[in-house]
Amino acid sequence: MARRSFSLLKSLTKPTTSFSLTPIPTSRSVTYMPRPGDGTPRAVTLIPGDGIGPLVTNAVEQVMQAMHAPVYFEKYEVHGDMNRIPEEVIESIKNNKVCLKGGLRTPVGGGVSSLNVSLRKELDLYASLVNCFNLPGLPTRHENVDIVVIRENTEGEYAGLEHEVVPGVVESLKVITKFCSERIAKYAFEYAYLNNRKTVTAVHKANIMKLADGLFLESCREVAKKYPSIKYTEIIVDNCCMQLVSKPEQFDVMVTPNLYGNLVANTAAGIAGGTGVMPGGNVGADYAVFEQGASAGNVGKEKMVELKKANPVALLLSSAMMLRHLQFPSFADRLETAVKHVISEGKCRTKDLGGDSTTQEVVDAVIANLD
């Protein structure tokens, strides 16, 4: 729009002397003015986790060290087959306020409860955020995809309220509350407002679950009234999935109950380039845990671990999100720029992105591109 306006003005005024516009440098934004003491290194709880987790968290450690980023890690061994998260780990996160973690393997069917879910409930990390976007140089079926999926993280089908009524009959309860629905809606609209996003779409199944999803929608509508500058829309979850795979560029910020958000985020990630490149995190009023954005494949296959060819990009970008959360924006910019340059160049890519590079080769390439 600015170029068209300038061209029209030029034709109307017909200047007699020619001139050229001086290129505006883009390498550095308006300076970030820290408060005294903001450069003090911050402790971050680190949970390598299972499967590819130790590989990709080690990648982050190497890059942070190469950047001389003002963070240091308190590392704890936690695995998905544990009965519970050790108390010292919870205390570390509560003290540090921030955690970076790899995936924790969750048994399918029987076995212990998901420690991923337990951690979110223990710390009241009620908002999950996954950013699904096209990376320059990475070919995908759709272009101009830039979707942020904000998912309620503490209730819904993940409430864990299941029991066997009689042999052969199991009842699983879906819990939706006005309190949790309102606060996730507020977070979604606040995120949109602070990040200059234009639209928030609520995903639901209120045509069938009229009371539960109806309450979620009612809460979203009430919050939407407080943000008149942001467009608010609603979409039924099955139509949402169809629209995502056919025209994903229409979506901006999406706010969802718990289960739908998991499905929508993984679908959007697959459309935009794969789960190996999508960053994300979980946040509450007091604490934040950053991890690979989409859950599918965050533990990986044993063969990938043996060959050491896990894709570290998603967790590297998640750690850039973490650096911004810690108010270290220049380090976040450097890391994100280096990762995007490596992807765009195309020389070092793991198998999921069409290459054959190892995790370490990608890490070395990212470090080499740090400015």
C-alpha positions as MATLAB code, in Angstrom:
seq = 'MARRSFSLLKSLTKPTTSFSLTPIPTSRSVTYMPRPGDGTPRAVTLIPGDGIGPLVTNAVEQVMQAMHAPVYFEKYEVHGDMNRIPEEVIESIKNNKVCLKGGLRTPVGGGVSSLNVSLRKELDLYASLVNCFNLPGLPTRHENVDIVVIRENTEGEYAGLEHEVVPGVVESLKVITKFCSERIAKYAFEYAYLNNRKTVTAVHKANIMKLADGLFLESCREVAKKYPSIKYTEIIVDNCCMQLVSKPEQFDVMVTPNLYGNLVANTAAGIAGGTGVMPGGNVGADYAVFEQGASAGNVGKEKMVELKKANPVALLLSSAMMLRHLQFPSFADRLETAVKHVISEGKCRTKDLGGDSTTQEVVDAVIANLD';
ca = [
       0.000    0.000    0.000;
       2.818    2.398    0.858;
       4.510    1.811   -2.509;
       1.282    2.363   -4.437;
       0.577    5.588   -2.539;
       4.080    6.900   -3.208;
       3.790    6.074   -6.914;
       0.486    7.926   -7.199;
       1.878   10.981   -5.395;
       4.888   11.038   -7.678;
       2.757   10.967  -10.832;
       0.547   13.783   -9.584;
       3.323   16.141   -8.484;
       5.647   15.447  -11.477;
       8.925   16.504   -9.844;
      11.500   18.041  -12.140;
      14.444   16.379  -10.425;
      14.947   12.664  -10.015;
      15.821   11.076   -6.709;
      16.145    7.644   -5.195;
      15.013    6.276   -1.869;
      17.728    5.302    0.590;
      17.295    1.639    1.575;
      16.180    1.219    5.163;
      18.506   -1.128    7.048;
      16.717   -4.185    8.424;
      19.536   -5.823   10.373;
      18.689   -4.143   13.677;
      15.419   -2.917   15.125;
      14.936    0.071   17.403;
      17.142   -0.600   20.398;
      15.911   -2.648   23.334;
      16.604   -0.730   26.545;
      17.099   -3.214   29.375;
      16.547   -2.436   33.007;
      19.638   -2.529   35.233;
      20.425   -6.149   35.998;
      18.481   -7.601   33.051;
      21.678   -9.175   31.738;
      22.086  -11.362   34.807;
      22.140  -15.021   33.678;
      18.871  -16.817   34.333;
      18.490  -20.387   35.557;
      16.284  -22.614   33.407;
      15.112  -26.085   34.428;
      16.000  -28.590   31.698;
      14.227  -31.938   31.246;
      15.826  -33.886   28.343;
      13.031  -36.481   28.457;
      12.716  -39.631   26.355;
      13.553  -40.722   22.805;
      14.967  -37.840   20.781;
      14.644  -35.513   23.767;
      18.288  -35.735   24.925;
      19.483  -35.159   21.344;
      17.446  -32.023   20.716;
      17.881  -30.535   24.190;
      21.630  -31.011   23.819;
      21.372  -29.122   20.531;
      19.837  -26.187   22.401;
      22.566  -26.335   25.060;
      25.280  -26.153   22.381;
      23.695  -23.211   20.586;
      23.101  -21.297   23.825;
      26.738  -21.798   24.765;
      27.926  -20.674   21.331;
      25.822  -17.498   21.601;
      26.958  -16.868   25.181;
      23.264  -16.520   25.983;
      22.589  -15.347   29.568;
      20.968  -18.622   30.652;
      22.230  -21.713   32.410;
      20.477  -25.038   32.824;
      19.554  -27.117   35.847;
      19.196  -30.572   34.322;
      16.926  -33.298   35.708;
      16.248  -36.844   34.532;
      12.522  -37.413   34.101;
      11.039  -40.259   32.041;
       7.517  -41.080   30.972;
       7.424  -44.420   32.771;
       7.868  -42.794   36.181;
       4.862  -42.797   38.493;
       5.148  -39.065   39.057;
       7.417  -36.114   38.412;
      10.032  -35.919   41.195;
       9.343  -33.187   43.724;
      12.780  -31.621   43.234;
      11.937  -31.047   39.562;
       8.700  -29.268   40.428;
      10.543  -27.146   42.992;
      13.215  -26.239   40.426;
      10.599  -25.054   37.931;
       8.799  -23.083   40.626;
      12.061  -21.396   41.627;
      13.241  -20.693   38.069;
       9.787  -19.938   36.605;
      10.932  -21.343   33.246;
      11.567  -24.864   31.934;
      12.735  -26.351   28.635;
      11.803  -29.982   28.048;
      11.979  -32.798   25.551;
       9.069  -35.165   25.038;
       8.052  -37.636   27.728;
       6.828  -40.981   26.409;
       3.250  -41.764   27.453;
       2.105  -45.415   27.556;
      -0.864  -46.144   25.276;
      -3.812  -47.783   27.007;
      -2.600  -49.134   30.344;
       0.313  -47.938   32.396;
       0.981  -44.704   34.255;
      -0.770  -41.420   33.554;
       0.835  -38.911   31.180;
       3.514  -36.925   32.973;
       3.162  -34.232   30.299;
      -0.429  -33.678   31.416;
       0.519  -33.977   35.094;
       3.128  -31.229   34.729;
       0.623  -28.855   33.126;
      -1.877  -29.443   35.915;
       0.686  -29.247   38.713;
       1.926  -25.839   37.502;
      -1.450  -24.670   36.158;
       0.003  -24.155   32.670;
      -3.429  -23.474   31.274;
      -2.433  -22.148   27.845;
      -0.654  -24.164   25.163;
       0.652  -22.144   22.209;
       1.834  -23.661   18.927;
       2.975  -21.458   16.044;
       2.594  -23.160   12.647;
       4.131  -21.172    9.784;
       5.901  -21.558    6.462;
       9.681  -21.418    6.679;
      11.402  -19.713    3.703;
      13.012  -22.278    1.435;
      11.031  -25.236    2.796;
       8.551  -26.339    0.112;
       5.024  -27.155    1.280;
       1.689  -27.680   -0.409;
       0.317  -24.385    0.953;
       1.879  -20.932    1.177;
       1.214  -17.955    3.481;
       0.461  -20.199    6.450;
       0.968  -18.467    9.802;
      -1.372  -19.991   12.382;
      -1.189  -19.753   16.149;
      -3.160  -22.457   17.964;
      -3.972  -21.574   21.575;
      -5.347  -24.559   23.446;
      -6.888  -24.864   26.895;
      -4.497  -27.155   28.726;
      -6.029  -28.286   32.008;
      -9.535  -29.702   31.550;
     -11.818  -31.133   28.841;
     -11.224  -34.766   27.921;
      -7.796  -34.529   29.569;
      -9.362  -34.145   33.020;
      -8.559  -37.857   33.552;
     -11.954  -38.649   35.069;
     -12.533  -42.193   33.831;
     -13.984  -45.262   35.484;
     -15.501  -48.611   34.587;
     -19.214  -48.494   35.399;
     -19.689  -52.236   34.907;
     -17.423  -54.720   33.133;
     -17.263  -53.716   29.489;
     -18.644  -50.187   30.038;
     -16.263  -47.270   30.649;
     -17.342  -43.718   31.373;
     -14.991  -40.837   30.536;
     -16.031  -37.347   31.603;
     -15.388  -34.163   29.637;
     -15.189  -31.215   32.037;
     -15.641  -27.637   30.792;
     -15.798  -24.726   33.237;
     -16.574  -21.067   32.704;
     -13.475  -20.061   34.659;
     -11.065  -22.025   32.445;
     -12.917  -21.124   29.242;
     -12.814  -17.421   30.032;
      -9.153  -17.337   30.916;
      -8.055  -19.194   27.767;
     -10.215  -16.868   25.676;
      -8.652  -13.854   27.409;
      -5.184  -15.236   26.742;
      -5.978  -15.771   23.042;
      -7.325  -12.249   22.560;
      -4.497  -10.723   24.583;
      -1.984  -12.634   22.471;
      -3.671  -11.387   19.281;
      -3.687   -7.807   20.573;
      -0.032   -7.828   21.634;
       1.165   -9.495   18.405;
      -0.887   -7.427   15.946;
      -3.016  -10.387   14.907;
      -6.304   -9.604   13.224;
      -8.626  -12.574   13.846;
      -9.387  -15.039   16.625;
     -11.339  -18.177   15.687;
     -12.988  -20.358   18.326;
     -13.063  -24.073   17.445;
     -15.940  -26.082   18.899;
     -18.532  -28.855   18.547;
     -21.404  -26.978   20.174;
     -23.873  -28.303   17.607;
     -23.603  -31.669   19.404;
     -22.120  -30.923   22.842;
     -24.480  -28.043   23.437;
     -23.790  -27.540   27.142;
     -20.022  -28.189   27.347;
     -18.863  -26.593   24.106;
     -21.762  -24.166   24.361;
     -20.236  -22.831   27.600;
     -16.836  -22.542   25.896;
     -18.370  -20.520   23.052;
     -20.352  -18.331   25.409;
     -17.155  -17.472   27.268;
     -15.296  -16.665   24.034;
     -18.106  -14.396   22.873;
     -18.103  -12.451   26.124;
     -14.345  -11.877   25.954;
     -14.506  -10.962   22.253;
     -16.723   -7.971   23.069;
     -13.828   -6.418   24.977;
     -11.597   -6.495   21.872;
     -13.610   -4.711   19.139;
     -10.522   -4.206   16.954;
     -10.021   -7.983   16.602;
     -12.347   -9.952   14.366;
     -13.973  -12.929   16.091;
     -15.224  -16.020   14.245;
     -16.351  -19.539   15.151;
     -15.962  -22.854   13.357;
     -17.122  -26.411   14.070;
     -14.118  -28.669   14.596;
     -14.811  -31.125   11.750;
     -15.252  -28.273    9.262;
     -12.136  -26.705   10.755;
     -10.056  -29.778    9.882;
     -11.361  -29.768    6.333;
     -10.666  -26.033    5.956;
      -7.174  -26.456    7.395;
      -6.087  -28.963    4.776;
      -7.728  -27.076    1.901;
      -7.232  -23.389    2.735;
      -5.071  -22.969    5.859;
      -4.025  -19.407    5.038;
      -7.479  -18.159    6.107;
      -6.701  -18.830    9.792;
      -4.838  -16.521   12.138;
      -5.221  -17.199   15.889;
      -7.297  -20.227   16.880;
      -8.563  -20.825   20.412;
      -9.729  -24.319   21.320;
     -10.715  -26.641   24.151;
      -8.106  -29.210   25.129;
      -8.574  -32.204   22.805;
      -9.498  -30.219   19.691;
      -6.385  -28.100   20.147;
      -4.112  -31.129   20.088;
      -5.660  -32.331   16.833;
      -5.760  -28.890   15.204;
      -2.180  -28.000   16.179;
      -0.733  -31.245   14.812;
      -2.745  -30.900   11.602;
      -1.597  -27.311   11.114;
       1.991  -28.324   11.853;
       1.874  -31.047    9.205;
       0.532  -28.565    6.662;
       3.160  -25.910    7.376;
       6.239  -28.139    7.226;
       6.039  -30.861    9.845;
       6.179  -31.259   13.597;
       9.975  -31.120   13.512;
      10.009  -27.377   12.811;
       7.060  -26.004   14.801;
       7.817  -24.258   18.116;
       5.548  -24.042   21.115;
       5.171  -23.718   24.834;
       2.837  -23.894   27.797;
       2.233  -20.931   30.054;
       0.292  -20.017   33.152;
       0.155  -17.066   35.504;
       3.467  -17.982   37.171;
       5.408  -20.501   35.098;
       6.272  -21.374   31.500;
       7.447  -24.651   29.934;
       8.797  -24.597   26.382;
       8.899  -27.696   24.181;
       8.365  -28.901   20.629;
       5.092  -27.329   19.521;
       3.230  -30.279   18.048;
       3.155  -33.447   20.125;
       3.177  -35.978   17.260;
       6.700  -37.328   16.950;
       8.189  -35.373   19.842;
       9.644  -38.593   21.261;
      10.619  -40.034   17.871;
      11.438  -43.549   16.750;
      14.257  -45.701   18.105;
      15.972  -45.808   14.702;
      16.116  -42.008   14.616;
      17.716  -41.981   18.055;
      20.256  -44.654   17.086;
      21.272  -42.764   13.934;
      21.224  -39.427   15.809;
      19.194  -37.811   13.053;
      16.448  -36.101   15.050;
      15.385  -32.677   13.840;
      16.369  -30.044   16.449;
      14.701  -27.094   14.676;
      11.406  -27.151   16.589;
      13.098  -27.050   19.989;
      15.638  -24.463   18.819;
      12.768  -22.185   17.764;
      10.974  -22.963   21.031;
      14.110  -21.882   22.877;
      14.021  -18.622   20.905;
      10.480  -18.176   22.246;
      11.909  -18.857   25.702;
      14.589  -16.196   25.265;
      11.938  -13.633   24.356;
       9.907  -14.712   27.377;
      13.025  -14.064   29.506;
      13.412  -10.633   27.872;
      16.538  -11.454   25.908;
      15.178  -10.361   22.492;
      18.461   -9.903   20.632;
      19.588  -13.445   21.469;
      16.194  -14.745   20.337;
      16.494  -12.835   17.050;
      19.993  -14.164   16.411;
      18.946  -17.747   17.043;
      15.793  -17.540   14.935;
      17.627  -15.852   12.064;
      20.360  -18.501   12.076;
      17.841  -21.369   12.063;
      15.847  -19.828    9.216;
      19.022  -19.250    7.211;
      20.013  -22.921    7.553;
      16.539  -24.063    6.457;
      16.501  -21.618    3.536;
      19.987  -22.622    2.385;
      18.894  -26.269    2.278;
      22.322  -27.864    2.742;
      21.681  -29.254    6.237;
      18.282  -30.843    6.645;
      17.171  -33.919    8.511;
      15.236  -36.722    6.851;
      11.795  -35.308    7.695;
      12.678  -32.197    5.666;
      14.020  -34.140    2.679;
      17.686  -34.317    3.694;
      19.963  -36.802    5.407;
      21.801  -34.656    7.960;
      22.424  -35.664   11.532;
      21.287  -33.615   14.497;
      24.860  -32.484   15.095;
      25.317  -31.348   11.494;
      22.252  -29.135   11.775;
      23.503  -27.745   15.094;
      26.933  -26.981   13.583;
      25.270  -25.203   10.668;
      23.119  -23.086   12.987;
      26.150  -22.130   15.082;
      28.080  -21.210   11.932;
      25.259  -18.855   10.919;
      25.012  -16.996   14.228;
      25.885  -13.366   13.567;
];
